[in-house]
PDB file of N, CA and C in Angstrom:
ATOM      1  N   MET A   1     130.931 -82.430-210.412  1.00  0.00           N
ATOM      2  CA  MET A   1     130.333 -83.406-209.519  1.00  0.00           C
ATOM      3  C   MET A   1     130.498 -82.985-208.062  1.00  0.00           C
ATOM      4  N   ASP A   2     131.589 -82.275-207.790  1.00  0.00           N
ATOM      5  CA  ASP A   2     131.818 -81.828-206.416  1.00  0.00           C
ATOM      6  C   ASP A   2     130.759 -80.824-205.973  1.00  0.00           C
ATOM      7  N   ILE A   3     130.295 -79.986-206.890  1.00  0.00           N
ATOM      8  CA  ILE A   3     129.283 -78.999-206.538  1.00  0.00           C
ATOM      9  C   ILE A   3     127.972 -79.675-206.155  1.00  0.00           C
ATOM     10  N   LEU A   4     127.685 -80.809-206.755  1.00  0.00           N
ATOM     11  CA  LEU A   4     126.473 -81.544-206.414  1.00  0.00           C
ATOM     12  C   LEU A   4     126.510 -82.008-204.965  1.00  0.00           C
ATOM     13  N   TYR A   5     127.638 -82.526-204.528  1.00  0.00           N
ATOM     14  CA  TYR A   5     127.781 -82.941-203.131  1.00  0.00           C
ATOM     15  C   TYR A   5     127.660 -81.743-202.186  1.00  0.00           C
ATOM     16  N   LEU A   6     128.234 -80.633-202.573  1.00  0.00           N
ATOM     17  CA  LEU A   6     128.154 -79.426-201.758  1.00  0.00           C
ATOM     18  C   LEU A   6     126.706 -78.948-201.640  1.00  0.00           C
ATOM     19  N   MET A   7     125.980 -78.959-202.727  1.00  0.00           N
ATOM     20  CA  MET A   7     124.587 -78.516-202.702  1.00  0.00           C
ATOM     21  C   MET A   7     123.715 -79.457-201.872  1.00  0.00           C
ATOM     22  N   ILE A   8     123.981 -80.748-201.925  1.00  0.00           N
ATOM     23  CA  ILE A   8     123.228 -81.700-201.108  1.00  0.00           C
ATOM     24  C   ILE A   8     123.485 -81.453-199.625  1.00  0.00           C
ATOM     25  N   VAL A   9     124.727 -81.236-199.262  1.00  0.00           N
ATOM     26  CA  VAL A   9     125.076 -80.969-197.871  1.00  0.00           C
ATOM     27  C   VAL A   9     124.435 -79.662-197.402  1.00  0.00           C
ATOM     28  N   CYS A  10     124.474 -78.638-198.234  1.00  0.00           N
ATOM     29  CA  CYS A  10     123.871 -77.357-197.868  1.00  0.00           C
ATOM     30  C   CYS A  10     122.358 -77.473-197.700  1.00  0.00           C
ATOM     31  N   SER A  11     121.696 -78.159-198.590  1.00  0.00           N
ATOM     32  CA  SER A  11     120.240 -78.269-198.496  1.00  0.00           C
ATOM     33  C   SER A  11     119.810 -79.116-197.300  1.00  0.00           C
ATOM     34  N   VAL A  12     120.527 -80.171-197.007  1.00  0.00           N
ATOM     35  CA  VAL A  12     120.200 -80.989-195.844  1.00  0.00           C
ATOM     36  C   VAL A  12     120.467 -80.205-194.558  1.00  0.00           C
ATOM     37  N   SER A  13     121.545 -79.436-194.534  1.00  0.00           N
ATOM     38  CA  SER A  13     121.849 -78.615-193.356  1.00  0.00           C
ATOM     39  C   SER A  13     120.766 -77.563-193.143  1.00  0.00           C
ATOM     40  N   LEU A  14     120.342 -76.906-194.185  1.00  0.00           N
ATOM     41  CA  LEU A  14     119.301 -75.891-194.083  1.00  0.00           C
ATOM     42  C   LEU A  14     117.976 -76.506-193.631  1.00  0.00           C
ATOM     43  N   ALA A  15     117.642 -77.672-194.153  1.00  0.00           N
ATOM     44  CA  ALA A  15     116.419 -78.357-193.736  1.00  0.00           C
ATOM     45  C   ALA A  15     116.499 -78.749-192.264  1.00  0.00           C
ATOM     46  N   ALA A  16     117.659 -79.177-191.801  1.00  0.00           N
ATOM     47  CA  ALA A  16     117.827 -79.537-190.387  1.00  0.00           C
ATOM     48  C   ALA A  16     117.679 -78.315-189.495  1.00  0.00           C
ATOM     49  N   ILE A  17     118.203 -77.178-189.923  1.00  0.00           N
ATOM     50  CA  ILE A  17     118.077 -75.941-189.141  1.00  0.00           C
ATOM     51  C   ILE A  17     116.610 -75.541-189.037  1.00  0.00           C
ATOM     52  N   PHE A  18     115.875 -75.570-190.144  1.00  0.00           N
ATOM     53  CA  PHE A  18     114.451 -75.236-190.113  1.00  0.00           C
ATOM     54  C   PHE A  18     113.668 -76.209-189.226  1.00  0.00           C
ATOM     55  N   LEU A  19     114.020 -77.470-189.247  1.00  0.00           N
ATOM     56  CA  LEU A  19     113.349 -78.461-188.411  1.00  0.00           C
ATOM     57  C   LEU A  19     113.588 -78.179-186.928  1.00  0.00           C
ATOM     58  N   VAL A  20     114.818 -77.852-186.580  1.00  0.00           N
ATOM     59  CA  VAL A  20     115.141 -77.535-185.182  1.00  0.00           C
ATOM     60  C   VAL A  20     114.395 -76.287-184.727  1.00  0.00           C
ATOM     61  N   VAL A  21     114.361 -75.250-185.553  1.00  0.00           N
ATOM     62  CA  VAL A  21     113.653 -74.018-185.209  1.00  0.00           C
ATOM     63  C   VAL A  21     112.162 -74.300-185.042  1.00  0.00           C
ATOM     64  N   PHE A  22     111.588 -75.094-185.917  1.00  0.00           N
ATOM     65  CA  PHE A  22     110.181 -75.445-185.809  1.00  0.00           C
ATOM     66  C   PHE A  22     109.886 -76.200-184.522  1.00  0.00           C
ATOM     67  N   ILE A  23     110.721 -77.151-184.172  1.00  0.00           N
ATOM     68  CA  ILE A  23     110.514 -77.937-182.955  1.00  0.00           C
ATOM     69  C   ILE A  23     110.626 -77.053-181.712  1.00  0.00           C
ATOM     70  N   VAL A  24     111.596 -76.143-181.698  1.00  0.00           N
ATOM     71  CA  VAL A  24     111.760 -75.252-180.548  1.00  0.00           C
ATOM     72  C   VAL A  24     110.522 -74.384-180.368  1.00  0.00           C
ATOM     73  N   TYR A  25     110.035 -73.782-181.437  1.00  0.00           N
ATOM     74  CA  TYR A  25     108.866 -72.916-181.319  1.00  0.00           C
ATOM     75  C   TYR A  25     107.592 -73.703-181.056  1.00  0.00           C
ATOM     76  N   ALA A  26     107.501 -74.924-181.527  1.00  0.00           N
ATOM     77  CA  ALA A  26     106.337 -75.751-181.234  1.00  0.00           C
ATOM     78  C   ALA A  26     106.293 -76.105-179.750  1.00  0.00           C
ATOM     79  N   LYS A  27     107.444 -76.346-179.154  1.00  0.00           N
ATOM     80  CA  LYS A  27     107.486 -76.636-177.723  1.00  0.00           C
ATOM     81  C   LYS A  27     107.179 -75.400-176.890  1.00  0.00           C
ATOM     82  N   LYS A  28     107.491 -74.205-177.402  1.00  0.00           N
ATOM     83  CA  LYS A  28     107.182 -72.972-176.680  1.00  0.00           C
ATOM     84  C   LYS A  28     105.708 -72.609-176.783  1.00  0.00           C
ATOM     85  N   GLY A  29     104.950 -73.258-177.669  1.00  0.00           N
ATOM     86  CA  GLY A  29     103.524 -73.002-177.784  1.00  0.00           C
ATOM     87  C   GLY A  29     103.168 -71.977-178.840  1.00  0.00           C
ATOM     88  N   GLN A  30     104.054 -71.722-179.765  1.00  0.00           N
ATOM     89  CA  GLN A  30     103.812 -70.722-180.797  1.00  0.00           C
ATOM     90  C   GLN A  30     102.627 -71.095-181.698  1.00  0.00           C
ATOM     91  N   PHE A  31     102.411 -72.383-181.915  1.00  0.00           N
ATOM     92  CA  PHE A  31     101.402 -72.826-182.870  1.00  0.00           C
ATOM     93  C   PHE A  31     100.171 -73.408-182.183  1.00  0.00           C
ATOM     94  N   GLU A  32      99.934 -73.078-180.927  1.00  0.00           N
ATOM     95  CA  GLU A  32      98.817 -73.643-180.178  1.00  0.00           C
ATOM     96  C   GLU A  32      97.469 -73.092-180.629  1.00  0.00           C
ATOM     97  N   ASP A  33      97.351 -71.793-180.790  1.00  0.00           N
ATOM     98  CA  ASP A  33      96.068 -71.171-181.091  1.00  0.00           C
ATOM     99  C   ASP A  33      95.981 -70.873-182.587  1.00  0.00           C
ATOM    100  N   ASP A  34      95.468 -71.808-183.343  1.00  0.00           N
ATOM    101  CA  ASP A  34      95.392 -71.613-184.791  1.00  0.00           C
ATOM    102  C   ASP A  34      93.981 -71.257-185.253  1.00  0.00           C
ATOM    103  N   GLU A  35      93.011 -71.196-184.335  1.00  0.00           N
ATOM    104  CA  GLU A  35      91.644 -70.887-184.733  1.00  0.00           C
ATOM    105  C   GLU A  35      91.302 -69.414-184.525  1.00  0.00           C
ATOM    106  N   SER A  36      91.831 -68.788-183.503  1.00  0.00           N
ATOM    107  CA  SER A  36      91.462 -67.406-183.175  1.00  0.00           C
ATOM    108  C   SER A  36      91.768 -66.400-184.288  1.00  0.00           C
ATOM    109  N   PRO A  37      92.945 -66.417-184.907  1.00  0.00           N
ATOM    110  CA  PRO A  37      93.184 -65.410-185.943  1.00  0.00           C
ATOM    111  C   PRO A  37      92.211 -65.504-187.114  1.00  0.00           C
ATOM    112  N   ALA A  38      91.755 -66.696-187.434  1.00  0.00           N
ATOM    113  CA  ALA A  38      90.815 -66.849-188.545  1.00  0.00           C
ATOM    114  C   ALA A  38      89.429 -66.344-188.170  1.00  0.00           C
ATOM    115  N   VAL A  39      89.056 -66.445-186.909  1.00  0.00           N
ATOM    116  CA  VAL A  39      87.727 -66.036-186.467  1.00  0.00           C
ATOM    117  C   VAL A  39      87.716 -64.567-186.046  1.00  0.00           C
ATOM    118  N   ARG A  40      88.851 -64.043-185.603  1.00  0.00           N
ATOM    119  CA  ARG A  40      88.920 -62.681-185.077  1.00  0.00           C
ATOM    120  C   ARG A  40      88.512 -61.641-186.105  1.00  0.00           C
ATOM    121  N   ILE A  41      88.764 -61.894-187.373  1.00  0.00           N
ATOM    122  CA  ILE A  41      88.451 -60.910-188.412  1.00  0.00           C
ATOM    123  C   ILE A  41      86.940 -60.770-188.617  1.00  0.00           C
ATOM    124  N   LEU A  42      86.169 -61.751-188.176  1.00  0.00           N
ATOM    125  CA  LEU A  42      84.723 -61.718-188.372  1.00  0.00           C
ATOM    126  C   LEU A  42      84.006 -60.802-187.391  1.00  0.00           C
ATOM    127  N   PHE A  43      84.665 -60.441-186.287  1.00  0.00           N
ATOM    128  CA  PHE A  43      84.025 -59.629-185.257  1.00  0.00           C
ATOM    129  C   PHE A  43      84.507 -58.197-185.335  1.00  0.00           C
ATOM    130  N   ASP A  44      83.581 -57.256-185.115  1.00  0.00           N
ATOM    131  CA  ASP A  44      83.939 -55.847-185.064  1.00  0.00           C
ATOM    132  C   ASP A  44      84.503 -55.537-183.695  1.00  0.00           C
ATOM    133  N   ASP A  45      85.549 -54.753-183.671  1.00  0.00           N
ATOM    134  CA  ASP A  45      86.143 -54.349-182.416  1.00  0.00           C
ATOM    135  C   ASP A  45      85.720 -52.918-182.139  1.00  0.00           C
ATOM    136  N   GLU A  46      84.768 -52.743-181.248  1.00  0.00           N
ATOM    137  CA  GLU A  46      84.193 -51.428-180.967  1.00  0.00           C
ATOM    138  C   GLU A  46      85.206 -50.496-180.310  1.00  0.00           C
ATOM    139  N   SER A  47      86.099 -51.027-179.497  1.00  0.00           N
ATOM    140  CA  SER A  47      87.038 -50.159-178.792  1.00  0.00           C
ATOM    141  C   SER A  47      88.006 -49.483-179.766  1.00  0.00           C
ATOM    142  N   VAL A  48      88.348 -50.138-180.832  1.00  0.00           N
ATOM    143  CA  VAL A  48      89.256 -49.536-181.815  1.00  0.00           C
ATOM    144  C   VAL A  48      88.554 -48.387-182.517  1.00  0.00           C
ATOM    145  N   LYS A  49      87.273 -48.558-182.870  1.00  0.00           N
ATOM    146  CA  LYS A  49      86.538 -47.487-183.541  1.00  0.00           C
ATOM    147  C   LYS A  49      86.367 -46.285-182.627  1.00  0.00           C
ATOM    148  N   GLU A  50      86.080 -46.523-181.337  1.00  0.00           N
ATOM    149  CA  GLU A  50      85.918 -45.423-180.392  1.00  0.00           C
ATOM    150  C   GLU A  50      87.216 -44.662-180.205  1.00  0.00           C
ATOM    151  N   ASN A  51      88.323 -45.364-180.131  1.00  0.00           N
ATOM    152  CA  ASN A  51      89.622 -44.708-179.965  1.00  0.00           C
ATOM    153  C   ASN A  51      89.966 -43.866-181.186  1.00  0.00           C
ATOM    154  N   ASP A  52      89.640 -44.358-182.373  1.00  0.00           N
ATOM    155  CA  ASP A  52      89.921 -43.603-183.592  1.00  0.00           C
ATOM    156  C   ASP A  52      89.095 -42.316-183.627  1.00  0.00           C
ATOM    157  N   GLU A  53      87.828 -42.404-183.235  1.00  0.00           N
ATOM    158  CA  GLU A  53      86.973 -41.217-183.248  1.00  0.00           C
ATOM    159  C   GLU A  53      87.462 -40.194-182.230  1.00  0.00           C
ATOM    160  N   ASN A  54      87.850 -40.636-181.039  1.00  0.00           N
ATOM    161  CA  ASN A  54      88.349 -39.712-180.022  1.00  0.00           C
ATOM    162  C   ASN A  54      89.678 -39.100-180.447  1.00  0.00           C
ATOM    163  N   GLY A  55      90.502 -39.873-181.076  1.00  0.00           N
ATOM    164  CA  GLY A  55      91.788 -39.363-181.541  1.00  0.00           C
ATOM    165  C   GLY A  55      91.617 -38.300-182.607  1.00  0.00           C
ATOM    166  N   ASP A  56      90.637 -38.468-183.494  1.00  0.00           N
ATOM    167  CA  ASP A  56      90.392 -37.474-184.535  1.00  0.00           C
ATOM    168  C   ASP A  56      89.884 -36.165-183.938  1.00  0.00           C
ATOM    169  N   ARG A  57      89.024 -36.245-182.926  1.00  0.00           N
ATOM    170  CA  ARG A  57      88.516 -35.022-182.291  1.00  0.00           C
ATOM    171  C   ARG A  57      89.650 -34.253-181.630  1.00  0.00           C
ATOM    172  N   ASN A  58      90.520 -34.946-180.932  1.00  0.00           N
ATOM    173  CA  ASN A  58      91.642 -34.271-180.273  1.00  0.00           C
ATOM    174  C   ASN A  58      92.581 -33.650-181.299  1.00  0.00           C
ATOM    175  N   LYS A  59      92.756 -34.307-182.406  1.00  0.00           N
ATOM    176  CA  LYS A  59      93.628 -33.779-183.458  1.00  0.00           C
ATOM    177  C   LYS A  59      93.029 -32.499-184.040  1.00  0.00           C
ATOM    178  N   ASN A  60      91.718 -32.490-184.272  1.00  0.00           N
ATOM    179  CA  ASN A  60      91.072 -31.294-184.810  1.00  0.00           C
ATOM    180  C   ASN A  60      91.133 -30.147-183.812  1.00  0.00           C
ATOM    181  N   ASP A  61      90.969 -30.424-182.519  1.00  0.00           N
ATOM    182  CA  ASP A  61      91.050 -29.380-181.503  1.00  0.00           C
ATOM    183  C   ASP A  61      92.432 -28.736-181.505  1.00  0.00           C
ATOM    184  N   LYS A  62      93.464 -29.535-181.651  1.00  0.00           N
ATOM    185  CA  LYS A  62      94.822 -29.011-181.655  1.00  0.00           C
ATOM    186  C   LYS A  62      95.057 -28.151-182.888  1.00  0.00           C
ATOM    187  N   GLU A  63      94.528 -28.571-184.015  1.00  0.00           N
ATOM    188  CA  GLU A  63      94.713 -27.799-185.247  1.00  0.00           C
ATOM    189  C   GLU A  63      93.979 -26.452-185.155  1.00  0.00           C
ATOM    190  N   ILE A  64      92.777 -26.449-184.555  1.00  0.00           N
ATOM    191  CA  ILE A  64      92.028 -25.206-184.404  1.00  0.00           C
ATOM    192  C   ILE A  64      92.785 -24.263-183.471  1.00  0.00           C
ATOM    193  N   GLY A  65      93.366 -24.819-182.420  1.00  0.00           N
ATOM    194  CA  GLY A  65      94.129 -23.993-181.475  1.00  0.00           C
ATOM    195  C   GLY A  65      95.344 -23.372-182.130  1.00  0.00           C
ATOM    196  N   LYS A  66      95.962 -24.052-183.051  1.00  0.00           N
ATOM    197  CA  LYS A  66      97.144 -23.510-183.731  1.00  0.00           C
ATOM    198  C   LYS A  66      96.771 -22.373-184.669  1.00  0.00           C
ATOM    199  N   ASN A  67      95.576 -22.445-185.261  1.00  0.00           N
ATOM    200  CA  ASN A  67      95.159 -21.427-186.214  1.00  0.00           C
ATOM    201  C   ASN A  67      94.798 -20.104-185.534  1.00  0.00           C
ATOM    202  N   LYS A  68      94.449 -20.115-184.283  1.00  0.00           N
ATOM    203  CA  LYS A  68      94.026 -18.889-183.591  1.00  0.00           C
ATOM    204  C   LYS A  68      95.164 -18.055-183.215  1.00  0.00           C
TER     205      LYS A  68
END
């Protein structure tokens, strides 16, 4: 029976800690923008594709230089 009391105290303490952490981060604004991540995946990011293509060209140039 003593273990039951211990488990109740532990679970309530853990729930209180999670509640405090949630409140702190909610006040800091962590959960303000909940729409952008869901919509961001729908748009193509052209700058990322351009950087990848330029990075591949530079990598190939370096490999060709090493072979000579």
